[in-house]
C-alpha cells in the first residue's frame, strides 16, 4: 500500500484538521502545581529538534512548539537530563518541502540527538539523518519516508486514527457502513486504512464516498451517505468537512451511529455541532482534553506555568509535549550519554511499555502486530463519545487495532 502526497496545497488542505485545533480551557485557569526547583543543570546542552508549520495560513502549530518548550523548561527546572540542560531547537518548515529539507540539514549541522514530535510531510530520503545517527522520536507517521526510516520510533497517528476507526466500527457490531473521506490522495489512504480493517472483518461497506475538500453545502453528500440506510456512517477528513457533514447527516433524519476521529473534531468543532454531535463516537490517538488523569493535568500545568499567555491547549500541543516527555523519560535511563547513537541504542532496547505522556504506553521496538506496517509498534487508540459539548473517554483505557 502506498501513501501519496500530491501537492503542497493539497497536503495542507487534507491535513488541516490533523494539524490544527482550537482553544480549550478557561483563560482564568490556574496551574494545580508550581514549577519545580531542582538543581541548575550544567554542561553541554542535550539538543533536540521539533519540526512543523509554525504559523502557516492553513496550519498553525505554534502551540505544539510552545507545549514542547514548556516540557523542556520543566525538565530543566527539575535538574535537567542527567544533570545537563535540555535544549529545544524549533524549525519552521511552513508546509514547504524545501524548508523541511533545510530543517533536517540543520539537525545534522547542529548535531541534535533526536527529532521529536514533528510533522514531516515531504521527506522521502532520510539517508543524511541515518548517516549522522539522528533518530525520530514520537513523530507522527504522516509520510512514507518517515514510516520506513529504520531509526523512527513513531506515535503511529494515521494508523491509530484510521485503523482504530475500522476496528471500533467492526467491534460494535455494525453490519452495513457508509464511509466518506477527502477526495485527495491522502484522503484515499485514510480510507484504505479504514477499509483494511472493515473488509476482513466482514463489515459491508455499502457506500464509499470521496467528499469535496471544501463546500458550502454538504446536503447532497449527506444524502448519499444515508441513502442505503447503513447502521453506521464513518467520516474521515478535515474539521472543515467533517463537522458540517455530521450536521448535514443528522438533518436528513438519520438516527444511526456516527463515527469520526479526534483530529477532525477540535473543541470549536464539537461546540459548533451542538445537539448534532451528541453521541458521536470518536477515536483518539492520545487522551482527550477532558481527561482528568495525572498526564493531562501535567500537560496543562506545564502550559500554564511556562508557555506564553494565550497558548492554546489542543491535540497538537499534547503531541509536542508528550514527545519531549517520552524522550526525557527514556533517556533518563541511558547512563548519562546522549548522542544520537545513544538514543537509537536505548530506544532499540525498549520492549517494555513506557508511558508516553498523554499518549499512553509506548514501545520502541520488538515485533509489531501490524504486519502491513511492521515499523509501527504503537498500535493503540482510545475511544470516546461526544457528551455535553466535549469528547469524553468511554473507559480511559487504550486498545490495539491489531
PDB file of N, CA, C and O in Angstrom, residues 34-81:
ATOM      1  N   UNK A  34       3.105  24.175  41.298  1.00  0.00           N
ATOM      2  CA  UNK A  34       4.073  25.198  40.890  1.00  0.00           C
ATOM      3  C   UNK A  34       5.198  24.594  40.052  1.00  0.00           C
ATOM      4  O   UNK A  34       5.319  23.380  39.898  1.00  0.00           O
ATOM      5  N   UNK A  35       6.051  25.465  39.534  1.00  0.00           N
ATOM      6  CA  UNK A  35       7.238  24.997  38.841  1.00  0.00           C
ATOM      7  C   UNK A  35       8.162  24.287  39.841  1.00  0.00           C
ATOM      8  O   UNK A  35       8.263  24.691  40.988  1.00  0.00           O
ATOM      9  N   UNK A  36       8.855  23.235  39.393  1.00  0.00           N
ATOM     10  CA  UNK A  36       9.806  22.574  40.293  1.00  0.00           C
ATOM     11  C   UNK A  36      11.047  23.448  40.501  1.00  0.00           C
ATOM     12  O   UNK A  36      11.302  24.375  39.719  1.00  0.00           O
ATOM     13  N   UNK A  37      11.806  23.148  41.520  1.00  0.00           N
ATOM     14  CA  UNK A  37      13.012  23.939  41.819  1.00  0.00           C
ATOM     15  C   UNK A  37      14.165  23.000  42.126  1.00  0.00           C
ATOM     16  O   UNK A  37      14.628  22.895  43.264  1.00  0.00           O
ATOM     17  N   UNK A  38      14.616  22.282  41.094  1.00  0.00           N
ATOM     18  CA  UNK A  38      15.739  21.371  41.249  1.00  0.00           C
ATOM     19  C   UNK A  38      17.057  22.087  41.061  1.00  0.00           C
ATOM     20  O   UNK A  38      17.111  23.306  40.838  1.00  0.00           O
ATOM     21  N   UNK A  39      18.163  21.346  41.122  1.00  0.00           N
ATOM     22  CA  UNK A  39      19.477  21.957  40.899  1.00  0.00           C
ATOM     23  C   UNK A  39      19.607  22.468  39.468  1.00  0.00           C
ATOM     24  O   UNK A  39      19.008  21.914  38.540  1.00  0.00           O
ATOM     25  N   UNK A  40      20.375  23.510  39.263  1.00  0.00           N
ATOM     26  CA  UNK A  40      20.572  24.071  37.930  1.00  0.00           C
ATOM     27  C   UNK A  40      21.419  23.129  37.082  1.00  0.00           C
ATOM     28  O   UNK A  40      22.515  22.743  37.486  1.00  0.00           O
ATOM     29  N   UNK A  41      20.908  22.726  35.907  1.00  0.00           N
ATOM     30  CA  UNK A  41      21.698  21.826  35.064  1.00  0.00           C
ATOM     31  C   UNK A  41      22.939  22.525  34.527  1.00  0.00           C
ATOM     32  O   UNK A  41      22.940  23.744  34.303  1.00  0.00           O
ATOM     33  N   UNK A  42      24.003  21.768  34.329  1.00  0.00           N
ATOM     34  CA  UNK A  42      25.266  22.321  33.846  1.00  0.00           C
ATOM     35  C   UNK A  42      25.819  21.449  32.731  1.00  0.00           C
ATOM     36  O   UNK A  42      25.383  20.325  32.516  1.00  0.00           O
ATOM     37  N   UNK A  43      26.809  21.988  32.026  1.00  0.00           N
ATOM     38  CA  UNK A  43      27.473  21.226  30.987  1.00  0.00           C
ATOM     39  C   UNK A  43      26.900  21.488  29.615  1.00  0.00           C
ATOM     40  O   UNK A  43      26.078  22.390  29.396  1.00  0.00           O
ATOM     41  N   UNK A  44      27.326  20.667  28.657  1.00  0.00           N
ATOM     42  CA  UNK A  44      26.915  20.807  27.265  1.00  0.00           C
ATOM     43  C   UNK A  44      25.443  20.446  27.108  1.00  0.00           C
ATOM     44  O   UNK A  44      25.005  19.397  27.575  1.00  0.00           O
ATOM     45  N   UNK A  45      24.648  21.303  26.438  1.00  0.00           N
ATOM     46  CA  UNK A  45      23.222  21.002  26.288  1.00  0.00           C
ATOM     47  C   UNK A  45      22.974  19.740  25.469  1.00  0.00           C
ATOM     48  O   UNK A  45      23.732  19.407  24.545  1.00  0.00           O
ATOM     49  N   UNK A  46      21.925  19.035  25.818  1.00  0.00           N
ATOM     50  CA  UNK A  46      21.419  17.928  25.012  1.00  0.00           C
ATOM     51  C   UNK A  46      20.402  18.526  24.045  1.00  0.00           C
ATOM     52  O   UNK A  46      19.340  18.996  24.465  1.00  0.00           O
ATOM     53  N   UNK A  47      20.726  18.507  22.745  1.00  0.00           N
ATOM     54  CA  UNK A  47      19.896  19.197  21.761  1.00  0.00           C
ATOM     55  C   UNK A  47      18.872  18.247  21.134  1.00  0.00           C
ATOM     56  O   UNK A  47      19.212  17.133  20.712  1.00  0.00           O
ATOM     57  N   UNK A  48      17.621  18.693  21.069  1.00  0.00           N
ATOM     58  CA  UNK A  48      16.583  18.014  20.310  1.00  0.00           C
ATOM     59  C   UNK A  48      15.909  19.045  19.411  1.00  0.00           C
ATOM     60  O   UNK A  48      15.976  20.249  19.669  1.00  0.00           O
ATOM     61  N   UNK A  49      15.284  18.585  18.350  1.00  0.00           N
ATOM     62  CA  UNK A  49      14.628  19.492  17.390  1.00  0.00           C
ATOM     63  C   UNK A  49      13.184  19.078  17.201  1.00  0.00           C
ATOM     64  O   UNK A  49      12.846  17.888  17.234  1.00  0.00           O
ATOM     65  N   UNK A  50      12.314  20.068  16.975  1.00  0.00           N
ATOM     66  CA  UNK A  50      10.933  19.803  16.582  1.00  0.00           C
ATOM     67  C   UNK A  50      10.641  20.587  15.307  1.00  0.00           C
ATOM     68  O   UNK A  50      11.035  21.750  15.169  1.00  0.00           O
ATOM     69  N   UNK A  51       9.988  19.931  14.345  1.00  0.00           N
ATOM     70  CA  UNK A  51       9.743  20.499  13.019  1.00  0.00           C
ATOM     71  C   UNK A  51       8.244  20.548  12.765  1.00  0.00           C
ATOM     72  O   UNK A  51       7.519  19.591  13.049  1.00  0.00           O
ATOM     73  N   UNK A  52       7.779  21.663  12.218  1.00  0.00           N
ATOM     74  CA  UNK A  52       6.366  21.784  11.879  1.00  0.00           C
ATOM     75  C   UNK A  52       6.106  23.094  11.171  1.00  0.00           C
ATOM     76  O   UNK A  52       7.040  23.773  10.721  1.00  0.00           O
ATOM     77  N   UNK A  53       4.844  23.451  11.055  1.00  0.00           N
ATOM     78  CA  UNK A  53       4.449  24.713  10.434  1.00  0.00           C
ATOM     79  C   UNK A  53       4.033  25.666  11.543  1.00  0.00           C
ATOM     80  O   UNK A  53       2.968  25.497  12.136  1.00  0.00           O
ATOM     81  N   UNK A  54       4.865  26.646  11.818  1.00  0.00           N
ATOM     82  CA  UNK A  54       4.642  27.482  12.989  1.00  0.00           C
ATOM     83  C   UNK A  54       3.425  28.382  12.835  1.00  0.00           C
ATOM     84  O   UNK A  54       2.604  28.500  13.740  1.00  0.00           O
ATOM     85  N   UNK A  55       3.310  29.038  11.706  1.00  0.00           N
ATOM     86  CA  UNK A  55       2.210  29.992  11.560  1.00  0.00           C
ATOM     87  C   UNK A  55       1.808  30.116  10.095  1.00  0.00           C
ATOM     88  O   UNK A  55       1.771  31.191   9.537  1.00  0.00           O
ATOM     89  N   UNK A  56       1.492  28.989   9.464  1.00  0.00           N
ATOM     90  CA  UNK A  56       1.042  28.965   8.075  1.00  0.00           C
ATOM     91  C   UNK A  56      -0.420  29.391   8.014  1.00  0.00           C
ATOM     92  O   UNK A  56      -1.182  29.141   8.958  1.00  0.00           O
ATOM     93  N   UNK A  57      -0.865  30.045   6.931  1.00  0.00           N
ATOM     94  CA  UNK A  57      -2.278  30.456   6.848  1.00  0.00           C
ATOM     95  C   UNK A  57      -3.262  29.305   7.005  1.00  0.00           C
ATOM     96  O   UNK A  57      -4.373  29.486   7.491  1.00  0.00           O
ATOM     97  N   UNK A  58      -2.862  28.098   6.586  1.00  0.00           N
ATOM     98  CA  UNK A  58      -3.738  26.939   6.715  1.00  0.00           C
ATOM     99  C   UNK A  58      -3.512  26.225   8.034  1.00  0.00           C
ATOM    100  O   UNK A  58      -4.447  25.755   8.678  1.00  0.00           O
ATOM    101  N   UNK A  59      -2.250  26.127   8.448  1.00  0.00           N
ATOM    102  CA  UNK A  59      -1.888  25.336   9.619  1.00  0.00           C
ATOM    103  C   UNK A  59      -1.049  26.170  10.571  1.00  0.00           C
ATOM    104  O   UNK A  59      -0.006  26.693  10.189  1.00  0.00           O
ATOM    105  N   UNK A  60      -1.503  26.300  11.814  1.00  0.00           N
ATOM    106  CA  UNK A  60      -0.741  26.993  12.843  1.00  0.00           C
ATOM    107  C   UNK A  60      -0.414  26.012  13.948  1.00  0.00           C
ATOM    108  O   UNK A  60      -1.305  25.517  14.627  1.00  0.00           O
ATOM    109  N   UNK A  61       0.886  25.732  14.128  1.00  0.00           N
ATOM    110  CA  UNK A  61       1.329  24.771  15.124  1.00  0.00           C
ATOM    111  C   UNK A  61       2.178  25.411  16.221  1.00  0.00           C
ATOM    112  O   UNK A  61       2.916  24.717  16.916  1.00  0.00           O
ATOM    113  N   UNK A  62       2.072  26.721  16.376  1.00  0.00           N
ATOM    114  CA  UNK A  62       2.887  27.378  17.390  1.00  0.00           C
ATOM    115  C   UNK A  62       2.595  26.822  18.782  1.00  0.00           C
ATOM    116  O   UNK A  62       3.468  26.811  19.650  1.00  0.00           O
ATOM    117  N   UNK A  63       1.391  26.283  18.995  1.00  0.00           N
ATOM    118  CA  UNK A  63       1.045  25.745  20.310  1.00  0.00           C
ATOM    119  C   UNK A  63       1.711  24.393  20.548  1.00  0.00           C
ATOM    120  O   UNK A  63       2.005  24.040  21.689  1.00  0.00           O
ATOM    121  N   UNK A  64       1.966  23.640  19.477  1.00  0.00           N
ATOM    122  CA  UNK A  64       2.747  22.411  19.598  1.00  0.00           C
ATOM    123  C   UNK A  64       4.168  22.751  20.027  1.00  0.00           C
ATOM    124  O   UNK A  64       4.739  22.116  20.919  1.00  0.00           O
ATOM    125  N   UNK A  65       4.736  23.771  19.384  1.00  0.00           N
ATOM    126  CA  UNK A  65       6.086  24.203  19.746  1.00  0.00           C
ATOM    127  C   UNK A  65       6.131  24.715  21.185  1.00  0.00           C
ATOM    128  O   UNK A  65       7.056  24.420  21.947  1.00  0.00           O
ATOM    129  N   UNK A  66       5.120  25.520  21.555  1.00  0.00           N
ATOM    130  CA  UNK A  66       5.099  26.106  22.898  1.00  0.00           C
ATOM    131  C   UNK A  66       4.987  25.034  23.975  1.00  0.00           C
ATOM    132  O   UNK A  66       5.634  25.114  25.027  1.00  0.00           O
ATOM    133  N   UNK A  67       4.154  24.005  23.717  1.00  0.00           N
ATOM    134  CA  UNK A  67       3.987  22.938  24.705  1.00  0.00           C
ATOM    135  C   UNK A  67       5.261  22.104  24.827  1.00  0.00           C
ATOM    136  O   UNK A  67       5.628  21.672  25.923  1.00  0.00           O
ATOM    137  N   UNK A  68       5.934  21.859  23.688  1.00  0.00           N
ATOM    138  CA  UNK A  68       7.197  21.126  23.741  1.00  0.00           C
ATOM    139  C   UNK A  68       8.233  21.912  24.545  1.00  0.00           C
ATOM    140  O   UNK A  68       8.951  21.349  25.385  1.00  0.00           O
ATOM    141  N   UNK A  69       8.306  23.221  24.301  1.00  0.00           N
ATOM    142  CA  UNK A  69       9.252  24.048  25.052  1.00  0.00           C
ATOM    143  C   UNK A  69       8.889  24.083  26.532  1.00  0.00           C
ATOM    144  O   UNK A  69       9.776  24.089  27.399  1.00  0.00           O
ATOM    145  N   UNK A  70       7.611  24.083  26.835  1.00  0.00           N
ATOM    146  CA  UNK A  70       7.188  24.077  28.236  1.00  0.00           C
ATOM    147  C   UNK A  70       7.697  22.837  28.961  1.00  0.00           C
ATOM    148  O   UNK A  70       8.144  22.906  30.110  1.00  0.00           O
ATOM    149  N   UNK A  71       7.630  21.678  28.279  1.00  0.00           N
ATOM    150  CA  UNK A  71       8.128  20.464  28.934  1.00  0.00           C
ATOM    151  C   UNK A  71       9.646  20.492  29.063  1.00  0.00           C
ATOM    152  O   UNK A  71      10.194  20.009  30.063  1.00  0.00           O
ATOM    153  N   UNK A  72      10.344  21.059  28.090  1.00  0.00           N
ATOM    154  CA  UNK A  72      11.789  21.232  28.207  1.00  0.00           C
ATOM    155  C   UNK A  72      12.119  22.107  29.415  1.00  0.00           C
ATOM    156  O   UNK A  72      13.031  21.807  30.207  1.00  0.00           O
ATOM    157  N   UNK A  73      11.367  23.195  29.592  1.00  0.00           N
ATOM    158  CA  UNK A  73      11.597  24.084  30.736  1.00  0.00           C
ATOM    159  C   UNK A  73      11.368  23.352  32.047  1.00  0.00           C
ATOM    160  O   UNK A  73      12.104  23.543  33.027  1.00  0.00           O
ATOM    161  N   UNK A  74      10.327  22.508  32.078  1.00  0.00           N
ATOM    162  CA  UNK A  74      10.060  21.719  33.283  1.00  0.00           C
ATOM    163  C   UNK A  74      11.227  20.779  33.582  1.00  0.00           C
ATOM    164  O   UNK A  74      11.668  20.666  34.736  1.00  0.00           O
ATOM    165  N   UNK A  75      11.721  20.088  32.553  1.00  0.00           N
ATOM    166  CA  UNK A  75      12.854  19.170  32.744  1.00  0.00           C
ATOM    167  C   UNK A  75      14.053  19.928  33.297  1.00  0.00           C
ATOM    168  O   UNK A  75      14.726  19.476  34.238  1.00  0.00           O
ATOM    169  N   UNK A  76      14.325  21.102  32.743  1.00  0.00           N
ATOM    170  CA  UNK A  76      15.485  21.867  33.199  1.00  0.00           C
ATOM    171  C   UNK A  76      15.298  22.405  34.615  1.00  0.00           C
ATOM    172  O   UNK A  76      16.245  22.422  35.420  1.00  0.00           O
ATOM    173  N   UNK A  77      14.081  22.804  34.966  1.00  0.00           N
ATOM    174  CA  UNK A  77      13.819  23.250  36.340  1.00  0.00           C
ATOM    175  C   UNK A  77      13.885  22.080  37.322  1.00  0.00           C
ATOM    176  O   UNK A  77      14.050  22.294  38.532  1.00  0.00           O
ATOM    177  N   UNK A  78      13.774  20.862  36.813  1.00  0.00           N
ATOM    178  CA  UNK A  78      13.850  19.669  37.661  1.00  0.00           C
ATOM    179  C   UNK A  78      15.274  19.128  37.775  1.00  0.00           C
ATOM    180  O   UNK A  78      15.496  18.075  38.370  1.00  0.00           O
ATOM    181  N   UNK A  79      16.237  19.831  37.185  1.00  0.00           N
ATOM    182  CA  UNK A  79      17.630  19.404  37.273  1.00  0.00           C
ATOM    183  C   UNK A  79      18.236  18.989  35.953  1.00  0.00           C
ATOM    184  O   UNK A  79      19.405  18.603  35.884  1.00  0.00           O
ATOM    185  N   UNK A  80      17.450  19.048  34.864  1.00  0.00           N
ATOM    186  CA  UNK A  80      17.959  18.713  33.548  1.00  0.00           C
ATOM    187  C   UNK A  80      17.936  17.226  33.263  1.00  0.00           C
ATOM    188  O   UNK A  80      17.350  16.431  33.997  1.00  0.00           O
ATOM    189  N   UNK A  81      18.568  16.833  32.180  1.00  0.00           N
ATOM    190  CA  UNK A  81      18.638  15.441  31.757  1.00  0.00           C
ATOM    191  C   UNK A  81      20.024  14.910  32.131  1.00  0.00           C
ATOM    192  O   UNK A  81      21.025  15.295  31.523  1.00  0.00           O
TER     193      UNK A  81
END
